mmCIF file of C-alpha atoms in Angstrom:
data_model
loop_
_atom_site.group_PDB
_atom_site.id
_atom_site.type_symbol
_atom_site.label_atom_id
_atom_site.label_comp_id
_atom_site.label_asym_id
_atom_site.label_seq_id
_atom_site.Cartn_x
_atom_site.Cartn_y
_atom_site.Cartn_z
ATOM 1 C CA MET A 352 109.077 127.167 116.996
ATOM 2 C CA THR A 353 108.169 124.336 116.202
ATOM 3 C CA SER A 354 111.462 121.837 117.918
ATOM 4 C CA VAL A 355 111.257 118.483 115.598
ATOM 5 C CA ILE A 356 113.231 115.154 117.153
ATOM 6 C CA LEU A 357 115.101 114.507 113.728
ATOM 7 C CA THR A 358 115.839 110.924 113.188
ATOM 8 C CA ASP A 359 118.065 108.751 109.657
ATOM 9 C CA GLY A 360 116.574 106.931 107.540
ATOM 10 C CA GLY A 361 117.025 103.561 106.240
ATOM 11 C CA MET A 362 119.564 101.881 106.618
ATOM 12 C CA GLY A 363 118.973 97.978 104.964
ATOM 13 C CA GLN A 364 118.235 99.260 101.392
ATOM 14 C CA GLU A 365 121.047 101.358 101.219
ATOM 15 C CA LEU A 366 123.598 98.965 102.298
ATOM 16 C CA VAL A 367 122.470 96.557 99.983
ATOM 17 C CA ARG A 368 122.974 98.928 97.448
ATOM 18 C CA ARG A 369 126.141 99.469 98.210
ATOM 19 C CA SER A 370 127.808 96.573 99.699
ATOM 20 C CA LYS A 371 129.553 94.484 97.351
ATOM 21 C CA SER A 372 128.272 90.964 98.509
ATOM 22 C CA GLU A 373 124.351 89.745 96.932
ATOM 23 C CA PRO A 374 121.779 90.753 98.849
ATOM 24 C CA THR A 375 120.045 87.419 101.893
ATOM 25 C CA PRO A 376 117.029 87.214 103.963
ATOM 26 C CA LEU A 377 119.727 88.604 106.645
ATOM 27 C CA TRP A 378 119.872 91.784 104.883
ATOM 28 C CA SER A 379 122.073 94.039 105.950
ATOM 29 C CA ALA A 380 123.857 91.836 109.261
ATOM 30 C CA ARG A 381 126.067 90.054 107.519
ATOM 31 C CA VAL A 382 127.451 93.573 106.615
ATOM 32 C CA LEU A 383 128.702 94.444 110.429
ATOM 33 C CA ILE A 384 131.568 91.771 110.420
ATOM 34 C CA GLU A 385 132.255 92.070 105.987
ATOM 35 C CA GLU A 386 131.844 95.369 105.616
ATOM 36 C CA PRO A 387 131.877 97.310 108.508
ATOM 37 C CA ASP A 388 132.728 100.396 107.176
ATOM 38 C CA LEU A 389 130.310 101.468 104.638
ATOM 39 C CA VAL A 390 128.203 100.267 108.138
ATOM 40 C CA ARG A 391 129.435 103.100 110.839
ATOM 41 C CA ASP A 392 130.160 105.237 106.758
ATOM 42 C CA LEU A 393 126.897 105.848 106.157
ATOM 43 C CA HIS A 394 125.148 106.267 109.902
ATOM 44 C CA ALA A 395 128.170 108.898 110.660
ATOM 45 C CA GLU A 396 126.610 110.559 106.454
ATOM 46 C CA PHE A 397 123.249 110.823 109.030
ATOM 47 C CA ILE A 398 123.956 111.924 111.140
ATOM 48 C CA ARG A 399 126.693 115.054 109.159
ATOM 49 C CA ALA A 400 123.024 115.403 106.857
ATOM 50 C CA GLY A 401 121.293 116.566 110.463
ATOM 51 C CA ALA A 402 119.963 113.144 112.197
ATOM 52 C CA ARG A 403 119.553 113.798 115.544
ATOM 53 C CA VAL A 404 119.020 109.963 116.190
ATOM 54 C CA ILE A 405 120.578 106.686 114.286
ATOM 55 C CA THR A 406 119.520 103.773 115.167
ATOM 56 C CA VAL A 407 121.747 100.800 116.338
ATOM 57 C CA ASN A 408 122.024 98.303 112.806
ATOM 58 C CA THR A 409 120.985 95.222 113.934
ATOM 59 C CA TYR A 410 117.349 95.372 112.034
ATOM 60 C CA SER A 411 118.397 91.460 110.991
ATOM 61 C CA ALA A 412 119.901 89.894 114.082
ATOM 62 C CA THR A 413 117.147 88.351 115.489
ATOM 63 C CA PRO A 414 117.955 85.455 117.776
ATOM 64 C CA GLU A 415 115.381 83.434 114.564
ATOM 65 C CA ARG A 416 116.500 84.971 112.101
ATOM 66 C CA LEU A 417 120.440 84.384 112.485
ATOM 67 C CA ALA A 418 119.035 80.078 113.465
ATOM 68 C CA ARG A 419 117.055 79.875 110.400
ATOM 69 C CA GLU A 420 120.097 80.616 109.124
ATOM 70 C CA GLY A 421 122.136 78.275 111.061
ATOM 71 C CA ALA A 422 124.516 81.937 112.408
ATOM 72 C CA GLU A 423 122.573 81.302 115.634
ATOM 73 C CA ASP A 424 125.930 81.756 117.277
ATOM 74 C CA LEU A 425 126.669 84.918 115.645
ATOM 75 C CA PHE A 426 124.129 87.144 117.730
ATOM 76 C CA LYS A 427 125.787 88.649 120.429
ATOM 77 C CA PRO A 428 129.020 89.573 117.789
ATOM 78 C CA LEU A 429 126.427 91.128 115.793
ATOM 79 C CA GLN A 430 125.004 93.415 118.784
ATOM 80 C CA LYS A 431 128.331 94.168 119.560
ATOM 81 C CA ARG A 432 129.344 95.200 116.436
ATOM 82 C CA GLY A 433 126.160 97.753 115.499
ATOM 83 C CA ILE A 434 126.737 99.248 118.704
ATOM 84 C CA GLU A 435 130.416 100.065 118.707
ATOM 85 C CA LEU A 436 129.685 101.008 114.550
ATOM 86 C CA ALA A 437 127.260 103.077 115.969
ATOM 87 C CA ARG A 438 129.635 104.814 118.302
ATOM 88 C CA GLN A 439 132.511 105.528 116.348
ATOM 89 C CA ALA A 440 130.311 106.794 113.879
ATOM 90 C CA ARG A 441 129.036 109.227 116.123
ATOM 91 C CA ASP A 442 132.187 109.969 117.518
ATOM 92 C CA GLU A 443 133.563 110.976 114.068
ATOM 93 C CA ALA A 444 130.456 112.734 113.255
ATOM 94 C CA GLY A 445 129.007 114.504 115.452
ATOM 95 C CA ASP A 446 127.198 114.854 118.412
ATOM 96 C CA ALA A 447 123.705 112.365 118.098
ATOM 97 C CA ALA A 448 121.418 109.871 120.142
ATOM 98 C CA ILE A 449 121.682 106.397 119.545
ATOM 99 C CA ALA A 450 118.698 104.499 120.004
ATOM 100 C CA GLY A 451 118.667 100.345 120.524
ATOM 101 C CA CYS A 452 116.811 98.452 117.867
ATOM 102 C CA LEU A 453 113.888 95.197 119.126
ATOM 103 C CA SER A 454 112.749 94.765 115.127
ATOM 104 C CA PRO A 455 109.895 92.206 114.046
ATOM 105 C CA LEU A 456 111.883 88.555 115.655
ATOM 106 C CA PHE A 457 109.949 86.824 111.992
ATOM 107 C CA GLY A 458 110.550 89.120 109.536
ATOM 108 C CA SER A 459 107.741 92.264 108.547
ATOM 109 C CA TYR A 460 105.026 93.044 107.364
ATOM 110 C CA ALA A 461 104.263 90.131 108.991
ATOM 111 C CA PRO A 462 102.592 89.124 111.757
ATOM 112 C CA ALA A 463 100.700 85.839 111.823
ATOM 113 C CA LEU A 464 104.394 84.783 112.371
ATOM 114 C CA THR A 465 104.082 84.591 116.151
ATOM 115 C CA ILE A 466 105.406 82.825 119.383
ATOM 116 C CA SER A 467 103.532 83.238 122.497
ATOM 117 C CA PHE A 468 103.468 86.211 124.178
ATOM 118 C CA GLU A 469 106.141 84.991 126.708
ATOM 119 C CA ASP A 470 108.693 83.812 124.290
ATOM 120 C CA THR A 471 108.442 86.438 122.367
ATOM 121 C CA LEU A 472 109.248 88.634 126.257
ATOM 122 C CA ASP A 473 112.208 86.175 126.378
ATOM 123 C CA ILE A 474 113.461 87.076 123.138
ATOM 124 C CA TYR A 475 113.276 90.959 123.861
ATOM 125 C CA ARG A 476 114.552 90.128 127.018
ATOM 126 C CA ARG A 477 117.951 89.195 125.550
ATOM 127 C CA ILE A 478 118.771 91.045 122.677
ATOM 128 C CA VAL A 479 118.059 94.597 125.162
ATOM 129 C CA ALA A 480 120.023 92.140 127.553
ATOM 130 C CA GLU A 481 122.925 93.121 124.170
ATOM 131 C CA GLN A 482 122.375 96.377 124.138
ATOM 132 C CA THR A 483 121.152 98.237 127.136
ATOM 133 C CA ASP A 484 124.488 99.159 127.951
ATOM 134 C CA GLY A 485 125.374 100.680 125.076
ATOM 135 C CA VAL A 486 122.120 102.757 123.838
ATOM 136 C CA ASP A 487 120.238 106.046 124.662
ATOM 137 C CA LEU A 488 117.189 104.853 123.969
ATOM 138 C CA PHE A 489 115.454 101.407 122.616
ATOM 139 C CA LEU A 490 113.384 102.413 119.580
ATOM 140 C CA CYS A 491 110.915 99.741 119.171
ATOM 141 C CA GLU A 492 109.450 99.422 115.612
ATOM 142 C CA THR A 493 107.736 97.829 112.388
ATOM 143 C CA MET A 494 105.534 96.344 115.253
ATOM 144 C CA ALA A 495 103.327 94.724 112.728
ATOM 145 C CA SER A 496 100.666 93.295 115.151
ATOM 146 C CA ALA A 497 99.657 94.773 119.724
ATOM 147 C CA GLU A 498 101.200 91.612 120.993
ATOM 148 C CA GLU A 499 104.419 91.932 119.380
ATOM 149 C CA ALA A 500 105.035 95.831 120.200
ATOM 150 C CA ARG A 501 103.539 94.635 123.454
ATOM 151 C CA ALA A 502 106.549 92.340 124.133
ATOM 152 C CA ALA A 503 109.594 94.407 122.568
ATOM 153 C CA VAL A 504 107.748 97.709 124.881
ATOM 154 C CA THR A 505 107.653 95.557 128.301
ATOM 155 C CA ALA A 506 111.082 93.872 127.287
ATOM 156 C CA ALA A 507 112.940 97.412 125.926
ATOM 157 C CA SER A 508 111.139 98.925 130.193
ATOM 158 C CA GLU A 509 112.872 97.470 132.047
ATOM 159 C CA SER A 510 116.871 98.737 131.056
ATOM 160 C CA GLY A 511 115.471 101.790 132.232
ATOM 161 C CA LYS A 512 115.830 103.789 129.311
ATOM 162 C CA PRO A 513 113.476 106.027 127.029
ATOM 163 C CA VAL A 514 111.307 103.842 124.772
ATOM 164 C CA TRP A 515 109.397 104.361 120.974
ATOM 165 C CA VAL A 516 107.358 102.126 119.550
ATOM 166 C CA SER A 517 106.610 102.409 116.023
ATOM 167 C CA TRP A 518 103.715 100.295 114.234
ATOM 168 C CA THR A 519 104.527 99.479 110.656
ATOM 169 C CA LEU A 520 100.482 100.104 108.783
ATOM 170 C CA ALA A 521 98.226 98.646 105.948
ATOM 171 C CA ASP A 522 99.801 100.691 103.105
ATOM 172 C CA HIS A 523 95.969 101.115 102.287
ATOM 173 C CA GLY A 524 92.546 101.967 102.967
ATOM 174 C CA THR A 525 91.851 102.989 106.914
ATOM 175 C CA PRO A 526 94.146 102.928 108.869
ATOM 176 C CA ARG A 527 95.491 99.778 110.228
ATOM 177 C CA LEU A 528 98.191 97.404 111.409
ATOM 178 C CA ARG A 529 98.996 95.186 109.334
ATOM 179 C CA SER A 530 97.545 92.464 111.597
ATOM 180 C CA GLY A 531 93.916 95.196 111.158
ATOM 181 C CA GLU A 532 93.715 95.949 114.703
ATOM 182 C CA THR A 533 93.454 99.071 115.068
ATOM 183 C CA ILE A 534 95.784 102.285 116.923
ATOM 184 C CA ALA A 535 93.205 102.629 118.874
ATOM 185 C CA ALA A 536 93.788 98.762 120.528
ATOM 186 C CA ALA A 537 97.506 99.136 119.760
ATOM 187 C CA ALA A 538 97.908 101.956 121.969
ATOM 188 C CA ASN A 539 95.396 100.544 124.863
ATOM 189 C CA ALA A 540 97.794 96.840 124.975
ATOM 190 C CA LEU A 541 99.953 99.436 126.005
ATOM 191 C CA ASP A 542 98.863 100.729 129.385
ATOM 192 C CA GLY A 543 101.125 100.918 132.223
ATOM 193 C CA LEU A 544 104.052 100.815 130.395
ATOM 194 C CA PRO A 545 105.811 103.371 129.875
ATOM 195 C CA VAL A 546 106.165 105.131 126.775
ATOM 196 C CA ALA A 547 107.839 107.876 125.533
ATOM 197 C CA ALA A 548 107.335 109.138 121.943
ATOM 198 C CA ARG A 549 104.644 106.737 120.187
ATOM 199 C CA LEU A 550 105.383 106.097 116.266
ATOM 200 C CA LEU A 551 104.620 104.958 112.505
ATOM 201 C CA ASN A 552 107.340 103.747 110.400
ATOM 202 C CA CYS A 553 107.649 101.468 107.477
ATOM 203 C CA CYS A 554 104.993 102.467 105.198
ATOM 204 C CA ARG A 555 104.067 104.152 102.061
ATOM 205 C CA PRO A 556 104.291 108.756 103.119
ATOM 206 C CA GLU A 557 99.966 108.499 102.886
ATOM 207 C CA ALA A 558 98.953 105.984 104.996
ATOM 208 C CA ILE A 559 100.655 107.939 107.895
ATOM 209 C CA ALA A 560 99.000 110.784 106.511
ATOM 210 C CA ALA A 561 95.650 109.536 107.088
ATOM 211 C CA ALA A 562 96.835 108.281 110.028
ATOM 212 C CA LEU A 563 98.721 110.362 112.119
ATOM 213 C CA PRO A 564 95.688 112.642 113.846
ATOM 214 C CA GLU A 565 94.166 108.997 114.753
ATOM 215 C CA LEU A 566 97.741 108.853 116.765
ATOM 216 C CA VAL A 567 98.140 112.805 117.657
ATOM 217 C CA THR A 568 94.160 112.397 119.129
ATOM 218 C CA LEU A 569 95.825 109.174 121.738
ATOM 219 C CA GLY A 570 98.629 112.216 123.003
ATOM 220 C CA GLY A 571 101.767 112.515 123.851
ATOM 221 C CA PRO A 572 104.659 113.069 121.520
ATOM 222 C CA VAL A 573 104.314 111.393 118.303
ATOM 223 C CA GLY A 574 105.969 110.605 115.063
ATOM 224 C CA ALA A 575 106.771 109.030 111.943
ATOM 225 C CA TYR A 576 109.414 107.710 109.129
ATOM 226 C CA ALA A 577 107.756 106.382 106.021
ATOM 227 C CA ASN A 578 109.121 103.472 103.778
ATOM 228 C CA GLY A 579 109.537 104.388 99.138
ATOM 229 C CA PHE A 580 108.816 100.786 98.025
ATOM 230 C CA SER A 581 105.938 100.676 95.714
ATOM 231 C CA SER A 582 104.470 98.096 97.182
ATOM 232 C CA VAL A 583 106.504 95.614 100.002
ATOM 233 C CA GLU A 584 103.470 93.192 98.991
ATOM 234 C CA ALA A 585 106.318 90.397 96.804
ATOM 235 C CA LEU A 586 108.894 89.287 100.107
ATOM 236 C CA LYS A 587 107.487 86.918 101.851
ATOM 237 C CA HIS A 588 109.126 85.053 104.994
ATOM 238 C CA GLY A 589 112.576 84.223 104.439
ATOM 239 C CA GLY A 590 113.123 86.068 101.455
ATOM 240 C CA THR A 591 115.741 88.686 100.098
ATOM 241 C CA VAL A 592 114.672 92.231 99.808
ATOM 242 C CA ASP A 593 116.613 92.536 96.115
ATOM 243 C CA VAL A 594 112.372 91.663 95.562
ATOM 244 C CA LEU A 595 110.857 95.585 96.003
ATOM 245 C CA HIS A 596 111.201 98.393 93.850
ATOM 246 C CA ALA A 597 111.876 101.934 94.901
ATOM 247 C CA ARG A 598 108.803 104.523 94.078
ATOM 248 C CA HIS A 599 109.736 106.602 90.983
ATOM 249 C CA ASP A 600 107.698 110.209 93.329
ATOM 250 C CA LEU A 601 109.744 110.209 96.299
ATOM 251 C CA ASP A 602 112.934 111.757 95.361
ATOM 252 C CA PRO A 603 114.577 113.767 98.710
ATOM 253 C CA GLN A 604 112.120 116.792 98.175
ATOM 254 C CA ALA A 605 109.661 114.759 97.654
ATOM 255 C CA TYR A 606 110.142 112.757 100.331
ATOM 256 C CA ALA A 607 110.741 116.699 102.962
ATOM 257 C CA ASP A 608 107.278 117.627 101.394
ATOM 258 C CA GLN A 609 105.793 113.466 102.775
ATOM 259 C CA ALA A 610 107.259 114.585 106.406
ATOM 260 C CA ILE A 611 106.894 118.249 107.309
ATOM 261 C CA GLY A 612 103.201 117.861 105.970
ATOM 262 C CA TRP A 613 103.837 115.355 109.235
ATOM 263 C CA VAL A 614 105.371 117.900 111.803
ATOM 264 C CA ASP A 615 102.555 120.965 110.384
ATOM 265 C CA ALA A 616 99.897 117.540 111.199
ATOM 266 C CA GLY A 617 101.563 117.638 115.547
ATOM 267 C CA ALA A 618 104.529 115.358 114.909
ATOM 268 C CA GLY A 619 107.470 115.800 116.536
ATOM 269 C CA ILE A 620 109.671 113.203 116.055
ATOM 270 C CA VAL A 621 110.062 112.848 111.871
ATOM 271 C CA GLY A 622 112.985 110.740 109.490
ATOM 272 C CA GLY A 623 112.858 107.787 107.618
ATOM 273 C CA CYS A 624 113.120 103.977 107.073
ATOM 274 C CA CYS A 625 113.372 102.024 103.510
ATOM 275 C CA GLU A 626 114.506 103.673 100.331
ATOM 276 C CA VAL A 627 114.709 107.705 102.410
ATOM 277 C CA GLY A 628 119.330 107.781 102.201
ATOM 278 C CA PRO A 629 121.165 110.483 104.145
ATOM 279 C CA ALA A 630 119.864 113.147 100.659
ATOM 280 C CA HIS A 631 116.209 112.955 101.967
ATOM 281 C CA ILE A 632 117.381 113.088 105.124
ATOM 282 C CA ALA A 633 119.383 116.428 104.540
ATOM 283 C CA ALA A 634 116.129 117.656 102.138
ATOM 284 C CA LEU A 635 113.618 117.112 105.436
ATOM 285 C CA ARG A 636 116.635 119.288 107.399
ATOM 286 C CA ASP A 637 116.652 122.098 105.043
ATOM 287 C CA LYS A 638 112.475 122.569 104.813
ATOM 288 C CA LEU A 639 112.193 122.627 108.514
ATOM 289 C CA THR A 640 114.947 124.723 108.753
ATOM 290 C CA ARG A 641 113.569 127.369 106.522
ATOM 291 C CA ALA A 642 110.441 127.233 108.408
ATOM 292 C CA GLY A 643 111.191 128.242 110.817
ATOM 293 C CA HIS A 644 111.545 124.644 113.070
ATOM 294 C CA GLN A 645 114.295 124.059 115.449
ATOM 295 C CA ILE A 646 116.283 120.712 114.838
ATOM 296 C CA SER A 647 116.033 118.991 118.058
ATOM 297 C CA GLY A 648 117.714 115.849 119.926
ATOM 298 C CA VAL A 649 116.862 113.523 122.435
ATOM 299 C CA SER A 650 115.783 115.161 126.040
#
């Protein structure tokens, strides 16, 4: 019997679907203030579906994105609210670890949009400072380049909390980060930093399946959580997620079939990203259980 950590699915797309308002470039950050019940209830649904790790809903609440929308003064309130709602959901729905969120500073899938390493590190340190006291671990997710991940992991590691790093891959071709760098190069950039797990996320399930053998050979705990987009090409810097569309061949059972393949390949952490909702996580939980795996939390 293999022990598998089951994480939540994607918050942003599901919140856009449930919200009364049109999506904005800040994606899901706005609902933290305007519709907080949606956020808390969705966290709780993921926990009830079997997730043992949930991530705070602050993916789009980075200083750069907020400043771009003239809302930089909301940085601290949004960070605080995101943690409060995750903790409320855990109190209501059951035990789960809460992961702090270190997301791409300039938007997903945009490795060319960069500032200096030191400036990037300083911003990630600001986010870590706001989240440290309220989370159990840090998830540096959707990292599109080795340098971006190195800055995020450096800041997160200074908290003393466990750190997971998750790279996003090009959806087609030989496994590469969206920057074009190899997985090995991205891992080497983190030498000397305390990484508790390496993951792949927010790309096609097929891209994850192709890349997992290479990730496994690096050693240590590995994991994956894919998105359900048909393509991400239409999303531009500062754009809104309503330009993206979900695949029609990744219903909960089909997604669970993909994810169980990752477990068979050596992944010990699985969950979902954009377009993967509570029903997908519940189907994955059931499939893991039927296969004889034990759903576990973060030790």
